[in-house]
XYZ file of C-alpha atoms in Angstrom:
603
model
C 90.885 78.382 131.201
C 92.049 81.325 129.625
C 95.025 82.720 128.970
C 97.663 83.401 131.692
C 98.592 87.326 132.012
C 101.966 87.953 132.614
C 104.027 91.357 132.771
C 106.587 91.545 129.584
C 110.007 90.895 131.069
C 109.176 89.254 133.750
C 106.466 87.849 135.757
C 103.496 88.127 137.667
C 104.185 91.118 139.156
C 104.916 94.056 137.507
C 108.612 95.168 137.244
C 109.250 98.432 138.659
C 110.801 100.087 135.937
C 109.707 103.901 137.235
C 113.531 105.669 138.019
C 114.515 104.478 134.797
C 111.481 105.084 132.795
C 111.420 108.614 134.131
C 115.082 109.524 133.379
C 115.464 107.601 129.895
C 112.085 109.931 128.991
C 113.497 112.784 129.839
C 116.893 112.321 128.455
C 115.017 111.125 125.193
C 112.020 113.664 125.292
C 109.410 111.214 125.612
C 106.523 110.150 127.948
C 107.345 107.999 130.427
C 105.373 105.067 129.457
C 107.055 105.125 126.164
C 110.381 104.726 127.858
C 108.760 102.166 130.030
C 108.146 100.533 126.580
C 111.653 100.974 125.417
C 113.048 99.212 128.727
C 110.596 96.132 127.752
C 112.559 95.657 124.546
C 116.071 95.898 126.252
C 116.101 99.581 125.136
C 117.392 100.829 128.692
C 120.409 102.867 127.081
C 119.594 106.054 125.578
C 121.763 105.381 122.917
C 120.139 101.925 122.502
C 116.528 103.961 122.564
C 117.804 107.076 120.491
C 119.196 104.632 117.591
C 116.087 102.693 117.576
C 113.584 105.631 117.617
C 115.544 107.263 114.901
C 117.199 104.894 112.963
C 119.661 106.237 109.385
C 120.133 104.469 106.710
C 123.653 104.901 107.066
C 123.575 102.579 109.707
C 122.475 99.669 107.285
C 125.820 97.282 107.579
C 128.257 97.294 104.377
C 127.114 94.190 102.661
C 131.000 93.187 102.358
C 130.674 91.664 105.724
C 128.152 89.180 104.532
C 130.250 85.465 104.489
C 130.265 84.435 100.816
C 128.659 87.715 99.214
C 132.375 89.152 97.732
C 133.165 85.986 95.744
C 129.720 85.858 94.377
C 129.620 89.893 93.299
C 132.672 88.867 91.715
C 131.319 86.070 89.758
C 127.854 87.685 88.744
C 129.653 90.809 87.606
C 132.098 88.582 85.557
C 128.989 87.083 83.863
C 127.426 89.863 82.808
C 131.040 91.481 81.231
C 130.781 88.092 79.406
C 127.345 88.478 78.915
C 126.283 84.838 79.920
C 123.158 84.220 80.793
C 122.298 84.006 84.504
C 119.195 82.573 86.056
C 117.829 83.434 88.809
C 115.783 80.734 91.331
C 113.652 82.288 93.653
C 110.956 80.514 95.949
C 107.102 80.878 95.770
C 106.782 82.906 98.964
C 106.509 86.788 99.292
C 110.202 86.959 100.505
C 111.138 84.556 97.028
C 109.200 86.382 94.765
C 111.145 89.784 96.037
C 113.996 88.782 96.557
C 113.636 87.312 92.817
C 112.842 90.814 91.684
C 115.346 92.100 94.001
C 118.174 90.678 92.174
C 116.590 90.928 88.885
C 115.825 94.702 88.721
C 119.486 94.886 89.681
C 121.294 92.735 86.902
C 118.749 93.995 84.373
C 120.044 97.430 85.218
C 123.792 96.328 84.807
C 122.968 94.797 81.507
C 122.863 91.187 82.071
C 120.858 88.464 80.130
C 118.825 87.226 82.990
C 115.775 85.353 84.105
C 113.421 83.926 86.902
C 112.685 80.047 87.732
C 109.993 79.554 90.498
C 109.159 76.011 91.125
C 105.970 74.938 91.406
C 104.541 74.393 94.545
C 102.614 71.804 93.755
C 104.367 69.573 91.276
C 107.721 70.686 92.437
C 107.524 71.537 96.483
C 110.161 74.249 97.920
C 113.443 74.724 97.175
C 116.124 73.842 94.063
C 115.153 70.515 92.898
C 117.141 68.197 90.431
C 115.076 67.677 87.361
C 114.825 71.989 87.616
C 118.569 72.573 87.791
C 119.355 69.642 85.206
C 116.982 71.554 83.092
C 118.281 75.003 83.374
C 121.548 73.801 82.660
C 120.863 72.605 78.961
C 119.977 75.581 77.202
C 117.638 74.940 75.352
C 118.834 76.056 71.523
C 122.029 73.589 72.640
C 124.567 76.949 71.255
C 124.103 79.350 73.776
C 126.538 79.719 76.308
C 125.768 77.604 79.739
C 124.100 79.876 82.667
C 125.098 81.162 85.868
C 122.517 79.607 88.367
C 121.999 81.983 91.591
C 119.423 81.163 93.861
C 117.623 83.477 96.592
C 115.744 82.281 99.805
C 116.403 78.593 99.296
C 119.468 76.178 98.521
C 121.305 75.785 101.747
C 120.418 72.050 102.469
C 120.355 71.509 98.253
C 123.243 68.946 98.608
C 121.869 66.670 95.597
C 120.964 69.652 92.837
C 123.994 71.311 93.284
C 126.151 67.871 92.489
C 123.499 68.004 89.481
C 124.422 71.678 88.445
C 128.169 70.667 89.036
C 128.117 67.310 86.862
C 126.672 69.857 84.120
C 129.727 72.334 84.559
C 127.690 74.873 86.243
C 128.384 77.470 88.515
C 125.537 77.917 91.394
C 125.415 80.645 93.647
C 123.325 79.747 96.477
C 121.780 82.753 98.863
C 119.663 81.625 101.610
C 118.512 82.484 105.395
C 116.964 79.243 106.381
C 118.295 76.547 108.829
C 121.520 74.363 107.694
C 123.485 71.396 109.139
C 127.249 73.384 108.929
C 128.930 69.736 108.584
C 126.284 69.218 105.323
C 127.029 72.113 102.600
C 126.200 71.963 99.170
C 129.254 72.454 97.052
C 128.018 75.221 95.229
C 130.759 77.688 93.558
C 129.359 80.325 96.367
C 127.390 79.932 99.836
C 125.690 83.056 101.025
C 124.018 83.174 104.252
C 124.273 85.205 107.184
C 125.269 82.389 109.293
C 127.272 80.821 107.599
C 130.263 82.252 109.524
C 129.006 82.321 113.121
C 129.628 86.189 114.672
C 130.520 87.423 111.725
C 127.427 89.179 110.052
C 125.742 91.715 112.673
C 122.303 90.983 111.645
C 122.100 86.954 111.302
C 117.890 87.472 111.172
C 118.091 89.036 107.642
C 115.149 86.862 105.381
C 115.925 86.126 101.773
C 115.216 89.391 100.216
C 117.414 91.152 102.860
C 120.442 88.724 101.552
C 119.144 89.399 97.839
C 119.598 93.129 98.755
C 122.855 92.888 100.003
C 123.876 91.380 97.189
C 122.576 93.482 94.567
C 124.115 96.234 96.183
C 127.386 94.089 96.374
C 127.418 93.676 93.146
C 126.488 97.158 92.094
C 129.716 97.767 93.301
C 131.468 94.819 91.760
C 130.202 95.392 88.688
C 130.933 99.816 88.391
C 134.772 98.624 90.054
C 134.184 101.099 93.146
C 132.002 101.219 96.705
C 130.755 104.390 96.116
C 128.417 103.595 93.452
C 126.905 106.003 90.693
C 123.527 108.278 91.496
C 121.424 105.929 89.221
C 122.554 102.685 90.755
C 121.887 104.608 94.351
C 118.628 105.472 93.727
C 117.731 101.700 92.019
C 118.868 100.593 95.519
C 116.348 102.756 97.496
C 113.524 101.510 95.190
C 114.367 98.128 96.084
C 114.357 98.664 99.637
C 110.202 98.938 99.324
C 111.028 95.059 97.700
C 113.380 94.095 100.421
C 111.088 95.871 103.060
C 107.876 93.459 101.722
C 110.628 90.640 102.404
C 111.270 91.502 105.738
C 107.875 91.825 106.803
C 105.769 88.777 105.239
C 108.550 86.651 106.713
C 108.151 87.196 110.005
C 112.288 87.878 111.097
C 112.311 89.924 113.924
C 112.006 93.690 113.260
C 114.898 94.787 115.118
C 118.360 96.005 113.889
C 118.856 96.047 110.207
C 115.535 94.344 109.452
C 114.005 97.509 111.576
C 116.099 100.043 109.169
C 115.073 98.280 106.021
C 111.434 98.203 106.763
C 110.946 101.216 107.928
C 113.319 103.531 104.863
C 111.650 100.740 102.718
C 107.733 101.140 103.294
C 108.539 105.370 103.480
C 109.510 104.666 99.607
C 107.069 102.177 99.164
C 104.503 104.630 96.874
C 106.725 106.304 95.222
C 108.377 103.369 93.241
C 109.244 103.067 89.820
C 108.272 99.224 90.039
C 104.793 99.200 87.463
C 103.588 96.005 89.141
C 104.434 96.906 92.970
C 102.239 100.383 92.152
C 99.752 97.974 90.285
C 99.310 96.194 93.970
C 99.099 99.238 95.842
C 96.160 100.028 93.773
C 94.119 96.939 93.580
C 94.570 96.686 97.271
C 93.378 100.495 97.307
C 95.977 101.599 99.682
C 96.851 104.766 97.708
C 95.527 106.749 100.134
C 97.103 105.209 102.666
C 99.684 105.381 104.994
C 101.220 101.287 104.512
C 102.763 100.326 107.283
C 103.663 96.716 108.510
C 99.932 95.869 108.648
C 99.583 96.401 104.982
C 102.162 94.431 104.644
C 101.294 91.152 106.223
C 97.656 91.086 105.719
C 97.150 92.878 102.498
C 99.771 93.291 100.033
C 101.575 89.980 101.222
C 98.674 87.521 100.681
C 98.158 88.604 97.315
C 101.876 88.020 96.326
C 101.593 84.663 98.285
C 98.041 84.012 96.682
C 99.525 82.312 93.241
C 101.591 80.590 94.726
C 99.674 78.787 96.790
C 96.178 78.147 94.653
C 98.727 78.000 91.353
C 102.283 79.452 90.096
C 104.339 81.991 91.700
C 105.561 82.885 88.258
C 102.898 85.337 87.497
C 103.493 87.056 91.067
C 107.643 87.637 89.855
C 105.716 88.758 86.407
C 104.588 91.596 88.301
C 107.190 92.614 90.015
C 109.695 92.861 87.673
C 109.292 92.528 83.910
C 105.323 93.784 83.524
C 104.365 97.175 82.337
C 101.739 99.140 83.000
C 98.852 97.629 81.622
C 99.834 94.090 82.010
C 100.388 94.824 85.917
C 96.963 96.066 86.142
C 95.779 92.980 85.214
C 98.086 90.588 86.938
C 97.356 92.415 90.221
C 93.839 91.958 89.543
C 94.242 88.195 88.983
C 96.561 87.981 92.082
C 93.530 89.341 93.969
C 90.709 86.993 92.638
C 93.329 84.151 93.601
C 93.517 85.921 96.864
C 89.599 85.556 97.467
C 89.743 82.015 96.262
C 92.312 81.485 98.490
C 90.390 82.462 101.816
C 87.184 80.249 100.755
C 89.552 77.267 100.866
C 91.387 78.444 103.829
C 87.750 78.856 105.672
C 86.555 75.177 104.348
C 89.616 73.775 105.657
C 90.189 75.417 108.790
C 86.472 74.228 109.685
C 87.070 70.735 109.062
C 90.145 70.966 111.109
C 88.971 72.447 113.910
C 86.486 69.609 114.037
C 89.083 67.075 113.458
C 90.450 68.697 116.433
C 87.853 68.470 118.691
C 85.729 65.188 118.037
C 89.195 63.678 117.949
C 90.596 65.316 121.693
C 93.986 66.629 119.457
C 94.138 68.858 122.255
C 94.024 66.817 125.430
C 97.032 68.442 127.837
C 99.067 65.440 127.324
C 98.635 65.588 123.464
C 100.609 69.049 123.153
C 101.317 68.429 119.203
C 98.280 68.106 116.621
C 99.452 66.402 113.385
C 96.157 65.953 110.584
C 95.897 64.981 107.182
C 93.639 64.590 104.703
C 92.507 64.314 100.746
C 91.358 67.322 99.289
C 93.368 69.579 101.718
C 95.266 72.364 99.417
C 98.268 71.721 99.740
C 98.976 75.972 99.226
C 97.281 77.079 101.790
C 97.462 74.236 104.867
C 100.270 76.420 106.349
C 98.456 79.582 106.963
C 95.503 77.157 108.775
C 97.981 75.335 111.178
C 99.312 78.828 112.097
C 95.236 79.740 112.912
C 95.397 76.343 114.975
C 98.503 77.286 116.610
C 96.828 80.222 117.688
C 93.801 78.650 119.239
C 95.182 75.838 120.713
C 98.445 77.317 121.842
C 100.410 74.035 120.466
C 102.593 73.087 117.631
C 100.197 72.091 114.409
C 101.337 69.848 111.404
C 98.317 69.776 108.688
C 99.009 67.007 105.474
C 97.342 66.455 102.736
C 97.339 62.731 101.130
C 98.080 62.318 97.643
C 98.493 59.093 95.932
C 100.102 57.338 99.374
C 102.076 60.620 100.419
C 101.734 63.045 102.990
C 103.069 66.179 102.318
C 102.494 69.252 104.547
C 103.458 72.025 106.679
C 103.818 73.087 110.388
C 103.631 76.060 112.483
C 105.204 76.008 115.924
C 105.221 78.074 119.000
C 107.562 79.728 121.535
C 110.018 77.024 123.145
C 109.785 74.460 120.255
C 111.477 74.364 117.604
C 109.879 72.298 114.956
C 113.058 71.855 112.956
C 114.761 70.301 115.698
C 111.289 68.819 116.542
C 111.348 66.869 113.162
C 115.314 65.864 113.443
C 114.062 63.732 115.979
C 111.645 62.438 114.716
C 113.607 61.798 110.897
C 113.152 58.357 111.223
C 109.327 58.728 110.026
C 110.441 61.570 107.606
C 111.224 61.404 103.718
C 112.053 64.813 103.834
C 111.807 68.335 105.572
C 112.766 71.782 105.904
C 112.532 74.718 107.300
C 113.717 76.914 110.708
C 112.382 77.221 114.439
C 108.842 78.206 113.687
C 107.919 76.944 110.703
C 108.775 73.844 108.289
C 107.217 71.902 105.476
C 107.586 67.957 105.175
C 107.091 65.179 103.367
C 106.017 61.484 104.392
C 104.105 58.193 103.733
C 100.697 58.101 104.855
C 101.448 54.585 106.384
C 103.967 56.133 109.075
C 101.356 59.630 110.097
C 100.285 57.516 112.931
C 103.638 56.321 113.944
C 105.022 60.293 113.209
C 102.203 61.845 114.897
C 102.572 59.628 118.866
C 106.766 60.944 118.152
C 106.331 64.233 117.559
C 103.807 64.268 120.809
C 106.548 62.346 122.726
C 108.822 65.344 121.755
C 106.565 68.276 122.273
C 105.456 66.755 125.759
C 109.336 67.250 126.854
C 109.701 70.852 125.650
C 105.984 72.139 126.062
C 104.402 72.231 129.777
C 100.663 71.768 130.565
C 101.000 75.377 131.496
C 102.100 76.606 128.483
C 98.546 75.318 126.449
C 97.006 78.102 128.103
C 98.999 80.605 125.633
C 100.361 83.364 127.480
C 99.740 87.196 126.489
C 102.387 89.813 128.123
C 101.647 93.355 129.448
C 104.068 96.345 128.680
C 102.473 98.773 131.386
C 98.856 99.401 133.212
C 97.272 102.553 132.167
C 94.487 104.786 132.671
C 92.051 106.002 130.102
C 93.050 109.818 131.443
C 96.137 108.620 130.188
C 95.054 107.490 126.716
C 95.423 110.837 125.086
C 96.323 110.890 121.009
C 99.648 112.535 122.052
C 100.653 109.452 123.551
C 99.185 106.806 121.264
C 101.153 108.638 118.459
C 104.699 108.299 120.407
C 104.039 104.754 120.777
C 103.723 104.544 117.029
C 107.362 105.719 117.466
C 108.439 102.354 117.463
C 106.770 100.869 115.022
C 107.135 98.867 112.590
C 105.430 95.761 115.091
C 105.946 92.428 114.715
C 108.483 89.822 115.890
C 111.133 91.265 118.112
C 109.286 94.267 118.752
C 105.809 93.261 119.400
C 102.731 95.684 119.278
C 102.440 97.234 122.878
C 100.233 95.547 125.010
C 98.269 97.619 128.154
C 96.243 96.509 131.428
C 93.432 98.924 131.652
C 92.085 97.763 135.208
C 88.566 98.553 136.788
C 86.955 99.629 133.997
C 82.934 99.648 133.671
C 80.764 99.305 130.812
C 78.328 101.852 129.965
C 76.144 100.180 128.486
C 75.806 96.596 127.081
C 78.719 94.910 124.551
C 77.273 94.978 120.893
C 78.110 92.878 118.070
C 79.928 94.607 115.052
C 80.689 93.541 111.928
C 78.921 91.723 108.929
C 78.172 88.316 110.892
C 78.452 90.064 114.435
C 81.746 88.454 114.236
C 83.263 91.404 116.459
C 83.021 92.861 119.597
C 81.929 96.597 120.564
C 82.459 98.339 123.928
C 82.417 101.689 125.930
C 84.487 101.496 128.811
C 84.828 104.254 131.391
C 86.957 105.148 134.039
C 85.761 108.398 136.179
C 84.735 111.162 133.520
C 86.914 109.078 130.553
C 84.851 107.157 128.146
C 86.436 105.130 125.365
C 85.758 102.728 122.554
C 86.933 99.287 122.605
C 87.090 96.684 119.915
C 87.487 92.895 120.217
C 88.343 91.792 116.760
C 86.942 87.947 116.237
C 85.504 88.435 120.122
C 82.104 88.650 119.262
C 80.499 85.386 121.304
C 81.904 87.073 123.967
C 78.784 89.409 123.734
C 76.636 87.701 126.150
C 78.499 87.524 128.950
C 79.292 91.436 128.821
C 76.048 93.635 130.336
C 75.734 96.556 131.294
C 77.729 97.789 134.526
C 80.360 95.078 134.105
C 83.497 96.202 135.435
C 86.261 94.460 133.540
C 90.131 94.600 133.589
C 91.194 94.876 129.746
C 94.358 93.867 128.021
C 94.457 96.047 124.800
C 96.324 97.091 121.902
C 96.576 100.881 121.303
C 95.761 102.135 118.277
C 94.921 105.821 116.917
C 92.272 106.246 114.257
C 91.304 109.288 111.817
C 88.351 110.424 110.877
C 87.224 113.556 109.162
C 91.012 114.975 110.165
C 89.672 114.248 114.009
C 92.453 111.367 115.281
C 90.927 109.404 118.281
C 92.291 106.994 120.305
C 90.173 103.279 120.520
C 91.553 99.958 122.391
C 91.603 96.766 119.949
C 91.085 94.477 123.052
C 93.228 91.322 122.976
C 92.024 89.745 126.498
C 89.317 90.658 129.304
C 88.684 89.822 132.673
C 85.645 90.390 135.133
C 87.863 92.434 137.542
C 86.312 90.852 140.336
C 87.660 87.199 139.525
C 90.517 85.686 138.626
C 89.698 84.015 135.591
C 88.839 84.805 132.233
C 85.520 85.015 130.922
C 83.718 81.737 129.516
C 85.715 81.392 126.091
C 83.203 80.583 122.700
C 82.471 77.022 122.323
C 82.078 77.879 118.215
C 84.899 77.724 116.143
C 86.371 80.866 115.904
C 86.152 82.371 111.893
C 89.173 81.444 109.653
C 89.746 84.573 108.508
């Protein structure tokens, strides 16, 4: 079966949002489907909409509000009047690495003696770890003054390295966004988190570079003795909203709120920064001519930062961000690129061998709604991005291990309605370790209990999943009509962007619509799909990214009911609108269309 259509906000019928959607557009100036969109995301308000749909950068909140963030300022801004050294852990993610430069670019610019530490993935796995912090804490000429530890996206659940960095007489400053036990802190000198104080920080969703910004602007002012800061420090801070706004995106928080406001003043600046390596990326990615926009972000610019750190050392990606000039960023971007490419062959072996793990083994049977797979060989960089392609297929939380030496260590990508963190606390028992939040966590077990930890975690899931829910669901904003489909409109629905989680791309039900002629492959490998659809005297082009097995089943005269993505291209200065189809229907039935029996490609 495919997947079950359902109208966003609520339902199987569509809500009849038409007396407000008319007078929110024209108190707002807007077409009425846009406002029909804004009511979708709880934008009913016109003060709700207008904030949203204009958002200032004076509504960014003052980072004193942040729980921990003035005692830290404080103490970073006394190190660098003392001119101690302070060291800066970051994790091997895109929102470590900026959040790493983040902070960096900022105590540079103060004057401080400071560095980066970025564990290994590999030989150290995420977060501060013991031997690391023991480590920093010598220096290593045995005269120079001890360091100021601060860490960024990781540290909250670092109970054991901070008793090490205490033993040593070492202050640790610990900034992180990830899920904590409140009744199990580590007693670092500081604790910054936005939820560390329940209530009290109006954007709890910020990732780790958000918290890194806030920070370094915190201490921009702890550090020049005032809140209104000086024009150079001001204009350091809007560079490093294009670093906070890469942040933001690659980890997935929602883009609402702050996050929204950061993203959106941060990719505006984006290529005009002073950063060497972050224009160094822009250009091996060959997006100078380019608007960026969240897109960019998560499937181009991102995996290159991540790329390092998964096939190697994250080190090289902070390299570029902060300390490289121009020539050496050249050729660190073009390194983070070729790891990049080496990254998806793996990703593609993998996700094959999964997929037929999946299958010849029945991982998805209904009443299996949890996959867990291991195996040798599997990179241990890059099994997180392949679970999150298995989550998408099989509509299911995914845990993929690889074995090494007797341990399984691996990650897991969840869905809507399970929380794999909680997910694993029941199941701890089997665990040596794990981390993480709602939607995502890494691990660590024997290979002797994967058995045992796999029929758990299925017990689990089978409670909080329903049959129903395997289907995967895709939500509708609004039906249209291709009349309707005019550039004018697809360019106020790029209004609100930035897309992604909390505001998701706008979804709309084209009904009745017939195919001029028959569906074409498209792409390299005919990997994509290729349609005219018309309505009346309204013809349009539709793409089906990664739909193209779908081919055969689409002739000529076909009348279909389309689920699509609007998106408005340019060519030759001529914009025209086109449909990236997401699902289709024969309009005549109630089911999908036959779904490909191939695996569908990695990437």
């Amino acid at each position: 079966m495919g997947r079950h259509w359902r109208w966003r906000g609520g339902g199987d019928d569509p809500p009849d949002h038409a007396p407000n959607a008319q007078a929110l557009a024209q108190e707002l100036g807007v077409h009425p489907l846009v406002a029909r969109l804004l009511i979708n995301r709880g934008l009913d308000r016109p003060d709700l909409a207008h904030a949203f749909l204009r958002p200032r950068l004076s509504d960014l909140h003052d980072p004193s509000l942040l729980p921990g963030i003035a005692r830290a300022a404080q103490r970073i801004a006394q190190a660098i009047r003392d001119h101690q050294p302070i060291v800066i852990y970051g994790d091997y993610d895109v929102d470590g690495v900026t959040a790493s430069a983040i902070l960096w670019h900022t105590l540079r610019f103060a004057g401080a003696q400071v560095s980066t530490y970025i564990p290994h993935r590999l030989e150290e796995g995420y977060g501060l770890n013991c031997e690391a912090i023991a480590q920093l804490c010598q220096p290593s000429d045995g005269q120079s003054p001890k360091p100021l530890i601060i860490s960024v996206d990781c540290g909250i659940t670092a109970i054991e390295p901070a008793q090490v960095a205490q033993q040593h007489g070492v202050d640790l400053i610990i900034t992180d966004h990830h899920t904590f036990n409140p009744h199990r802190l580590p007693p670092a000198h500081t604790l910054v988190h936005p939820r560390l104080e329940p209530g009290v920080y109006p954007c709890p969703d910020l990732c780790g570079a958000g918290v890194a910004f806030k920070l370094a602007w915190q201490t921009a002012r702890a550090h020049c003795g005032s809140d209104r800061l000086p024009q150079e420090f001001r204009d350091l801070l809007m560079d490093l909203l294009s670093l906070a706004a890469l942040g933001t995106v690659a980890d997935v928080v929602p883009l609402v709120g702050e996050n929204r406001i950061i993203t959106i003043f941060g990719l505006l600046r984006i290529k005009q920064t002073r950063f060497a390596g972050l224009n160094a990326l822009i250009d091996a990615a060959r997006l100078r001519d380019e608007k960026i926009d969240a897109y960019h972000v998560g499937f181009v610019l991102g995996p290159r930062l991540n790329a390092c750190g998964r096939m190697g050392h994250a080190k090289e990606a902070v390299r570029l961000l902060t300390e490289a000039d121009e020539p050496t960023a050249a050729q660190l971007a073009a390194f983070l690129t070729a790891q990049n490419e080496q990254r998806r062959a793996t990703e593609r072996r993998i996700f094959q061998e999964a997929w037929q793990m999946v299958t010849e083994g029945q991982h998805h049977a209904q009443d299996r709604r949890a996959i867990v797979l291991g195996k040798e060989g599997w990179h241990p960089g890059v099994i997180g991005i392949v679970a999150s392609r298995l989550v998408e297929r099989f509509c299911r939380p995914v845990v993929l291990l690889h074995y090494d030496n007797g341990v399984a260590h691996g990650s897991a990508r969840s869905v809507e309605g399970v929380s794999i963190h909680e997910a694993f606390a029941a199941c701890a028992e089997y665990l040596d370790r794990f981390g993480g939040h709602a939607m995502a966590a890494g691990l660590a077990l024997s290979v002797q209990r994967v058995a045992s930890f796999r029929e758990a975690l299925i017990r689990f899931v089978n409670q909080h999943l329903s049959p129903e829910a395997l289907r995967g669901r895709i939500e509708i904003d609004a039906p249209v009509t291709l009349d309707q489909c005019t550039p004018a409109l697809f360019e106020q629905i790029q209004w609100l962007a930035p897309f992604g989680r909390g505001n998701p791309t706008p979804r709309l039900l084209l009904r009745q619509a017939r195919l001029e002629s028959p569906a074409q492959r498209l792409g390299a490998s005919g990997q994509h799909l290729a349609m005219t659809l018309r309505q009346g005297r309204c013809a349009m082009r539709a793409v089906g990214f990664k739909m193209g097995d779908w081919t055969p089943h689409l002739p000529a005269g076909s009348v279909l009911d389309v689920v699509f993505e609007p998106h408005l291209s340019s060519w030759r200065g001529l914009r025209r609108c086109e449909l990236h189809v997401q699902d289709l229907r024969l309009a005549d039935q109630a089911h999908t269309l036959p779904a490909p029996l191939a695996a569908p490609a990695a990437s």
